[in-house]
CSV table of C-alpha atoms in Angstrom, one decimal:
chain,number,residue,atom,x,y,z
A,1217,UNK,CA,7.0,7.0,-20.6
A,1218,UNK,CA,8.6,10.2,-19.3
A,1219,UNK,CA,11.4,9.8,-16.9
A,1220,UNK,CA,11.5,12.4,-14.1
A,1221,UNK,CA,14.5,14.6,-13.7
A,1222,UNK,CA,14.3,15.2,-10.0
A,1223,UNK,CA,15.5,12.9,-7.2
A,1224,UNK,CA,12.5,11.2,-5.6
A,1225,UNK,CA,14.7,9.5,-2.9
A,1226,UNK,CA,14.8,11.6,0.2
A,1227,UNK,CA,18.3,11.8,1.7
A,1228,UNK,CA,18.2,11.4,5.4
A,1229,UNK,CA,20.9,10.2,7.8
A,1230,UNK,CA,20.5,6.6,8.8
A,1231,UNK,CA,18.1,5.8,6.0
A,1232,UNK,CA,18.7,3.8,2.8
A,1233,UNK,CA,18.4,4.6,-0.9
A,1234,UNK,CA,17.3,2.8,-4.0
A,1235,UNK,CA,19.1,4.6,-6.7
A,1236,UNK,CA,18.5,1.7,-9.1
A,1237,UNK,CA,14.8,2.8,-9.3
A,1238,UNK,CA,13.6,5.5,-11.8
A,1239,UNK,CA,11.6,8.6,-11.2
A,1240,UNK,CA,8.5,9.0,-13.3
A,1241,UNK,CA,7.7,12.5,-14.7
A,1242,UNK,CA,4.5,14.2,-15.6
A,1243,UNK,CA,2.1,13.5,-12.7
A,1244,UNK,CA,4.1,15.4,-10.1
A,1245,UNK,CA,4.1,18.5,-12.2
A,1246,UNK,CA,0.4,18.2,-12.8
A,1247,UNK,CA,-0.4,18.1,-9.1
A,1248,UNK,CA,1.3,21.4,-8.7
A,1249,UNK,CA,-1.1,23.2,-11.1
A,1250,UNK,CA,-3.1,25.9,-9.3
A,1251,UNK,CA,-6.9,25.8,-9.2
A,1252,UNK,CA,-9.0,22.7,-8.7
A,1253,UNK,CA,-10.4,22.6,-12.2
A,1254,UNK,CA,-7.1,23.2,-14.0
A,1255,UNK,CA,-5.4,20.7,-11.7
A,1256,UNK,CA,-8.0,18.0,-12.4
A,1257,UNK,CA,-7.6,18.4,-16.2
A,1258,UNK,CA,-3.8,18.5,-15.9
A,1259,UNK,CA,-3.7,15.3,-13.8
A,1260,UNK,CA,-6.1,13.5,-16.2
A,1261,UNK,CA,-3.9,14.5,-19.2
A,1262,UNK,CA,-0.7,13.4,-17.4
A,1263,UNK,CA,-2.3,10.1,-16.3
A,1264,UNK,CA,-3.4,9.3,-19.9
A,1265,UNK,CA,0.0,10.1,-21.3
A,1266,UNK,CA,1.6,7.9,-18.6
A,1267,UNK,CA,-0.7,5.0,-19.3
A,1268,UNK,CA,-0.1,5.3,-23.1
A,1269,UNK,CA,3.6,4.7,-22.5
A,1270,UNK,CA,3.1,2.1,-19.8
A,1271,UNK,CA,0.9,-0.3,-21.7
A,1272,UNK,CA,3.3,-0.6,-24.6
A,1273,UNK,CA,6.3,-1.1,-22.3
A,1274,UNK,CA,7.6,-4.2,-20.5
A,1275,UNK,CA,5.4,-6.5,-18.5
A,1276,UNK,CA,5.9,-8.1,-15.1
A,1277,UNK,CA,7.1,-11.7,-14.9
A,1278,UNK,CA,4.4,-12.8,-12.5
A,1279,UNK,CA,1.8,-11.6,-10.0
A,1280,UNK,CA,0.3,-13.6,-7.2
A,1281,UNK,CA,-2.2,-12.6,-4.5
A,1282,UNK,CA,-1.6,-14.0,-1.0
A,1283,UNK,CA,-4.5,-13.8,1.4
A,1284,UNK,CA,-3.7,-12.7,4.9
A,1285,UNK,CA,-7.0,-12.3,6.8
A,1286,UNK,CA,-10.5,-11.1,6.6
A,1287,UNK,CA,-11.5,-8.2,8.7
A,1288,UNK,CA,-14.5,-6.1,9.7
A,1289,UNK,CA,-14.5,-2.6,8.4
A,1290,UNK,CA,-17.2,0.1,9.1
A,1291,UNK,CA,-19.8,0.3,6.4
A,1292,UNK,CA,-19.9,4.1,6.8
A,1293,UNK,CA,-16.2,4.3,6.0
A,1294,UNK,CA,-16.4,1.8,3.1
A,1295,UNK,CA,-19.2,3.6,1.3
A,1296,UNK,CA,-19.6,6.7,3.4
A,1297,UNK,CA,-23.3,7.6,3.9
A,1298,UNK,CA,-24.5,6.3,0.5
A,1299,UNK,CA,-25.9,2.8,1.1
A,1300,UNK,CA,-28.9,2.2,3.2
A,1301,UNK,CA,-27.7,-0.9,5.1
A,1302,UNK,CA,-28.5,-2.1,8.6
A,1303,UNK,CA,-25.1,-3.9,8.7
A,1304,UNK,CA,-22.6,-1.8,10.6
A,1305,UNK,CA,-19.6,-3.6,9.0
A,1306,UNK,CA,-18.5,-5.0,5.7
A,1307,UNK,CA,-16.1,-7.9,5.6
A,1308,UNK,CA,-12.9,-7.3,3.5
A,1309,UNK,CA,-10.2,-9.8,2.6
A,1310,UNK,CA,-6.8,-8.3,3.1
A,1311,UNK,CA,-4.2,-9.7,0.6
A,1312,UNK,CA,-0.6,-9.1,-0.1
A,1313,UNK,CA,0.6,-9.0,-3.7
A,1314,UNK,CA,3.7,-10.8,-4.8
A,1315,UNK,CA,5.2,-9.2,-8.0
A,1316,UNK,CA,8.3,-10.4,-9.8
A,1317,UNK,CA,9.7,-8.2,-12.5
A,1318,UNK,CA,12.8,-7.4,-14.5
A,1319,UNK,CA,15.1,-4.5,-13.5
A,1320,UNK,CA,17.9,-4.1,-16.0
A,1321,UNK,CA,17.7,-7.8,-16.9
A,1322,UNK,CA,17.7,-9.1,-13.3
A,1323,UNK,CA,14.6,-10.7,-11.6
A,1324,UNK,CA,13.4,-8.6,-8.6
A,1325,UNK,CA,10.7,-9.4,-6.1
A,1326,UNK,CA,8.2,-7.0,-4.5
A,1327,UNK,CA,5.9,-7.8,-1.7
A,1328,UNK,CA,3.1,-5.2,-1.5
A,1329,UNK,CA,1.0,-4.9,1.7
A,1330,UNK,CA,2.5,-7.7,3.9
A,1331,UNK,CA,0.5,-6.7,7.0
A,1332,UNK,CA,1.3,-8.3,10.3
A,1333,UNK,CA,-2.3,-9.1,11.1
A,1334,UNK,CA,-1.7,-10.0,14.8
A,1335,UNK,CA,0.4,-6.9,15.6
A,1336,UNK,CA,-2.2,-4.7,13.8
A,1337,UNK,CA,-4.7,-5.5,16.6
A,1338,UNK,CA,-3.0,-2.7,18.5
A,1339,UNK,CA,-4.5,-0.2,16.1
A,1340,UNK,CA,-6.8,1.9,18.3
A,1341,UNK,CA,-9.9,1.2,16.2
A,1342,UNK,CA,-9.5,-2.6,16.5
A,1343,UNK,CA,-8.6,-2.3,20.2
A,1344,UNK,CA,-11.8,-0.4,20.7
A,1345,UNK,CA,-13.8,-3.0,18.7
A,1346,UNK,CA,-12.3,-5.8,20.9
A,1347,UNK,CA,-13.5,-4.0,24.0
A,1348,UNK,CA,-17.0,-3.5,22.5
A,1349,UNK,CA,-17.7,-7.0,21.0
A,1350,UNK,CA,-14.9,-9.1,22.4
A,1351,UNK,CA,-11.9,-10.8,20.8
A,1352,UNK,CA,-13.8,-13.9,19.8
A,1353,UNK,CA,-16.4,-12.0,17.7
A,1354,UNK,CA,-13.9,-9.5,16.3
A,1355,UNK,CA,-11.2,-11.9,15.3
A,1356,UNK,CA,-12.8,-15.4,15.2
A,1357,UNK,CA,-16.4,-15.0,14.0
A,1358,UNK,CA,-15.8,-11.9,11.7
A,1359,UNK,CA,-12.3,-12.9,10.6
A,1360,UNK,CA,-10.8,-15.8,8.7
A,1361,UNK,CA,-7.2,-16.7,9.1
A,1362,UNK,CA,-5.1,-18.0,6.2
A,1363,UNK,CA,-1.6,-19.6,6.1
A,1364,UNK,CA,1.2,-17.3,7.1
A,1365,UNK,CA,2.9,-15.3,4.3
A,1366,UNK,CA,6.1,-17.2,4.9
A,1367,UNK,CA,4.3,-20.5,4.3
A,1368,UNK,CA,2.6,-19.3,1.2
A,1369,UNK,CA,5.9,-17.9,-0.1
A,1370,UNK,CA,7.6,-21.3,0.6
A,1371,UNK,CA,4.9,-23.0,-1.5
A,1372,UNK,CA,6.1,-20.9,-4.4
A,1373,UNK,CA,9.7,-21.6,-3.7
A,1374,UNK,CA,10.5,-18.1,-2.3
A,1375,UNK,CA,12.2,-17.5,1.0
A,1376,UNK,CA,12.0,-14.3,3.1
A,1377,UNK,CA,15.5,-13.5,2.0
A,1378,UNK,CA,14.4,-13.4,-1.6
A,1379,UNK,CA,12.2,-10.3,-1.1
A,1380,UNK,CA,13.9,-7.3,-2.6
A,1381,UNK,CA,11.3,-4.6,-2.0
A,1382,UNK,CA,8.4,-4.1,0.4
A,1383,UNK,CA,5.8,-1.4,0.1
A,1384,UNK,CA,2.3,-0.5,1.6
A,1385,UNK,CA,-0.3,1.6,0.0
A,1386,UNK,CA,-0.5,3.4,3.3
A,1387,UNK,CA,0.5,2.8,6.9
A,1388,UNK,CA,-2.9,2.4,8.6
A,1389,UNK,CA,-2.9,-0.6,11.0
A,1390,UNK,CA,0.8,-1.3,10.2
A,1391,UNK,CA,3.4,-2.3,12.8
A,1392,UNK,CA,6.8,-2.2,11.0
A,1393,UNK,CA,8.9,-3.5,13.9
A,1394,UNK,CA,8.6,-7.2,12.9
A,1395,UNK,CA,9.0,-6.3,9.2
A,1396,UNK,CA,12.2,-4.2,9.6
A,1397,UNK,CA,13.6,-5.4,12.9
A,1398,UNK,CA,14.4,-3.1,15.8
A,1399,UNK,CA,17.7,-1.5,17.0
A,1400,UNK,CA,17.3,-3.1,20.5
A,1401,UNK,CA,17.0,-6.6,19.1
A,1402,UNK,CA,13.5,-7.1,20.4
A,1403,UNK,CA,12.3,-7.8,16.8
A,1404,UNK,CA,14.2,-9.6,14.0
A,1405,UNK,CA,13.6,-8.5,10.4
A,1406,UNK,CA,10.9,-10.6,8.8
A,1407,UNK,CA,12.3,-9.9,5.3
A,1408,UNK,CA,15.9,-9.1,6.1
A,1409,UNK,CA,17.1,-8.0,2.6
A,1410,UNK,CA,14.0,-6.0,1.6
A,1411,UNK,CA,14.0,-2.3,1.1
A,1412,UNK,CA,10.8,-0.6,2.4
A,1413,UNK,CA,9.6,2.1,-0.1
A,1414,UNK,CA,8.0,4.6,2.3
A,1415,UNK,CA,6.5,7.9,1.3
A,1416,UNK,CA,8.2,10.6,3.3
A,1417,UNK,CA,5.0,12.6,4.0
A,1418,UNK,CA,3.3,9.7,5.8
A,1419,UNK,CA,6.4,8.5,7.5
A,1420,UNK,CA,6.9,11.9,9.1
A,1421,UNK,CA,3.1,12.4,9.8
A,1422,UNK,CA,3.2,9.2,11.9
A,1423,UNK,CA,5.2,11.1,14.6
A,1424,UNK,CA,2.5,13.7,15.1
A,1425,UNK,CA,-0.8,12.6,13.6
A,1426,UNK,CA,-4.0,14.6,12.8
A,1427,UNK,CA,-6.6,13.6,15.4
A,1428,UNK,CA,-8.8,12.0,12.7
A,1429,UNK,CA,-5.9,9.7,11.7
A,1430,UNK,CA,-4.9,8.5,15.2
A,1431,UNK,CA,-7.5,5.7,15.4
A,1432,UNK,CA,-5.9,4.0,12.5
A,1433,UNK,CA,-2.2,4.1,13.2
A,1434,UNK,CA,-0.3,1.8,15.6
A,1435,UNK,CA,1.3,4.4,17.9
A,1436,UNK,CA,4.5,2.4,18.4
A,1437,UNK,CA,4.5,0.9,14.9
A,1438,UNK,CA,7.8,2.3,13.8
A,1439,UNK,CA,9.5,2.9,17.2
A,1440,UNK,CA,13.2,1.9,17.2
A,1441,UNK,CA,12.9,0.2,13.8
A,1442,UNK,CA,16.1,-0.3,11.8
A,1443,UNK,CA,16.0,2.4,9.1
A,1444,UNK,CA,19.0,1.5,7.0
A,1445,UNK,CA,16.6,-0.5,4.7
A,1446,UNK,CA,13.9,2.3,4.8
A,1447,UNK,CA,13.9,4.3,1.5
A,1448,UNK,CA,12.0,7.6,1.9
A,1449,UNK,CA,10.3,8.6,-1.3
A,1450,UNK,CA,8.7,11.8,-2.5
A,1451,UNK,CA,7.1,11.2,-5.9
A,1452,UNK,CA,6.4,8.6,-8.5
A,1453,UNK,CA,8.6,5.5,-9.1
A,1454,UNK,CA,9.1,3.0,-11.8
A,1455,UNK,CA,10.5,-0.1,-10.1
A,1456,UNK,CA,11.2,-2.1,-13.2
A,1457,UNK,CA,9.6,-3.5,-16.3
A,1458,UNK,CA,5.8,-3.2,-15.9
A,1459,UNK,CA,5.8,-1.9,-12.3
A,1460,UNK,CA,4.8,1.6,-11.2
A,1461,UNK,CA,4.4,3.0,-7.7
A,1462,UNK,CA,2.4,6.3,-8.0
A,1463,UNK,CA,1.7,8.9,-5.3
A,1464,UNK,CA,-2.1,9.0,-4.8
A,1465,UNK,CA,-2.7,11.0,-1.6
A,1466,UNK,CA,-6.2,11.2,-0.2
A,1467,UNK,CA,-7.0,8.5,2.2
A,1468,UNK,CA,-3.7,9.4,3.9
A,1469,UNK,CA,-1.0,11.9,3.1
A,1470,UNK,CA,1.3,9.3,1.6
A,1471,UNK,CA,-1.1,6.9,0.0
A,1472,UNK,CA,0.4,5.3,-3.0
A,1473,UNK,CA,-1.0,3.0,-5.7
A,1474,UNK,CA,0.8,0.0,-7.3
A,1475,UNK,CA,0.2,-0.5,-11.0
A,1476,UNK,CA,1.4,-3.6,-12.9
A,1477,UNK,CA,1.3,-4.3,-16.6
A,1478,UNK,CA,0.4,-7.9,-17.3
A,1479,UNK,CA,-0.7,-10.0,-20.2
A,1480,UNK,CA,-4.3,-9.4,-19.0
A,1481,UNK,CA,-3.9,-5.6,-19.0
A,1482,UNK,CA,-3.0,-3.0,-16.5
A,1483,UNK,CA,-4.1,-3.5,-12.9
A,1484,UNK,CA,-3.9,-1.2,-9.9
A,1485,UNK,CA,-4.0,-1.9,-6.2
A,1486,UNK,CA,-4.9,0.8,-3.6
A,1487,UNK,CA,-7.0,1.2,-0.5
A,1488,UNK,CA,-8.3,4.6,-1.6
A,1489,UNK,CA,-11.3,2.4,-2.2
A,1490,UNK,CA,-12.5,-0.8,-0.6
A,1491,UNK,CA,-14.5,-2.5,-3.3
A,1492,UNK,CA,-15.2,-2.4,-7.1
A,1493,UNK,CA,-18.3,-0.3,-6.2
A,1494,UNK,CA,-16.0,2.5,-5.1
A,1495,UNK,CA,-14.4,2.7,-8.5
A,1496,UNK,CA,-17.5,2.2,-10.6
A,1497,UNK,CA,-20.4,3.4,-8.5
A,1498,UNK,CA,-22.8,3.7,-11.5
A,1499,UNK,CA,-22.5,0.0,-12.0
A,1500,UNK,CA,-23.0,-0.9,-8.4
A,1501,UNK,CA,-26.0,-2.9,-7.2
A,1502,UNK,CA,-25.8,-1.3,-3.8
A,1503,UNK,CA,-28.8,1.1,-3.4
A,1504,UNK,CA,-27.6,4.6,-2.7
A,1505,UNK,CA,-24.3,4.2,-4.7
A,1506,UNK,CA,-25.7,3.8,-8.2
A,1507,UNK,CA,-27.4,7.2,-8.1
């Protein structure tokens, strides 16, 4: 697998670094190709080459899914205008991924998408839903609550201090204050030793959002957060054996996809899609998708 030559860690005063991680080459250069057709072919070639090296490389030590909550999501956003359905919402289960892997022979732990589901209710879209249907319907009838992440981690023998890295596929609905802690002491860090791997483009966009994005970002979600454990990234990363974090902008400017190489094959996790039907529409049983 090609190693990148450029530094994907963005140097910024007050922010952290993770120089132990490796840049991944190939895809970044492919995205720079001019013209939609040539770019598409270049990205496909680069992705195939990347996969060839990834599948024969190291594997992760373990992967666990940790359910956080179910939530209502507009059907028109989940499948756009394709399905003919009277249901205004689909119900999704939001899960965090716990991944343990080797980095230069040492066990490291990544927690992917550890959303604070209570703080996320300040997201304008959910706040509007509460006003329309009430808190009981929005978060009692339509949502299912699971044990806290801390409790689920404890069941696996892992404390919050054991988490080395945290990442999100994007920052929609996220409030990072309880995750990172704040400079004024209002919030303590939930995972005090974890480095947040944050795409620079989306981190910066959060300060001045496109109007179509405002409904999905918690306005104060990174206000006064402690940034010494925030690592701004600009490209593709190999975290360790069997773990890639690849830039996949689209849903947001900094959307990224986690790939893990396991004994059951290569798996990816991203919210550029909401269900298997998004990835394989020809096999969908939803009328309007399998066209």
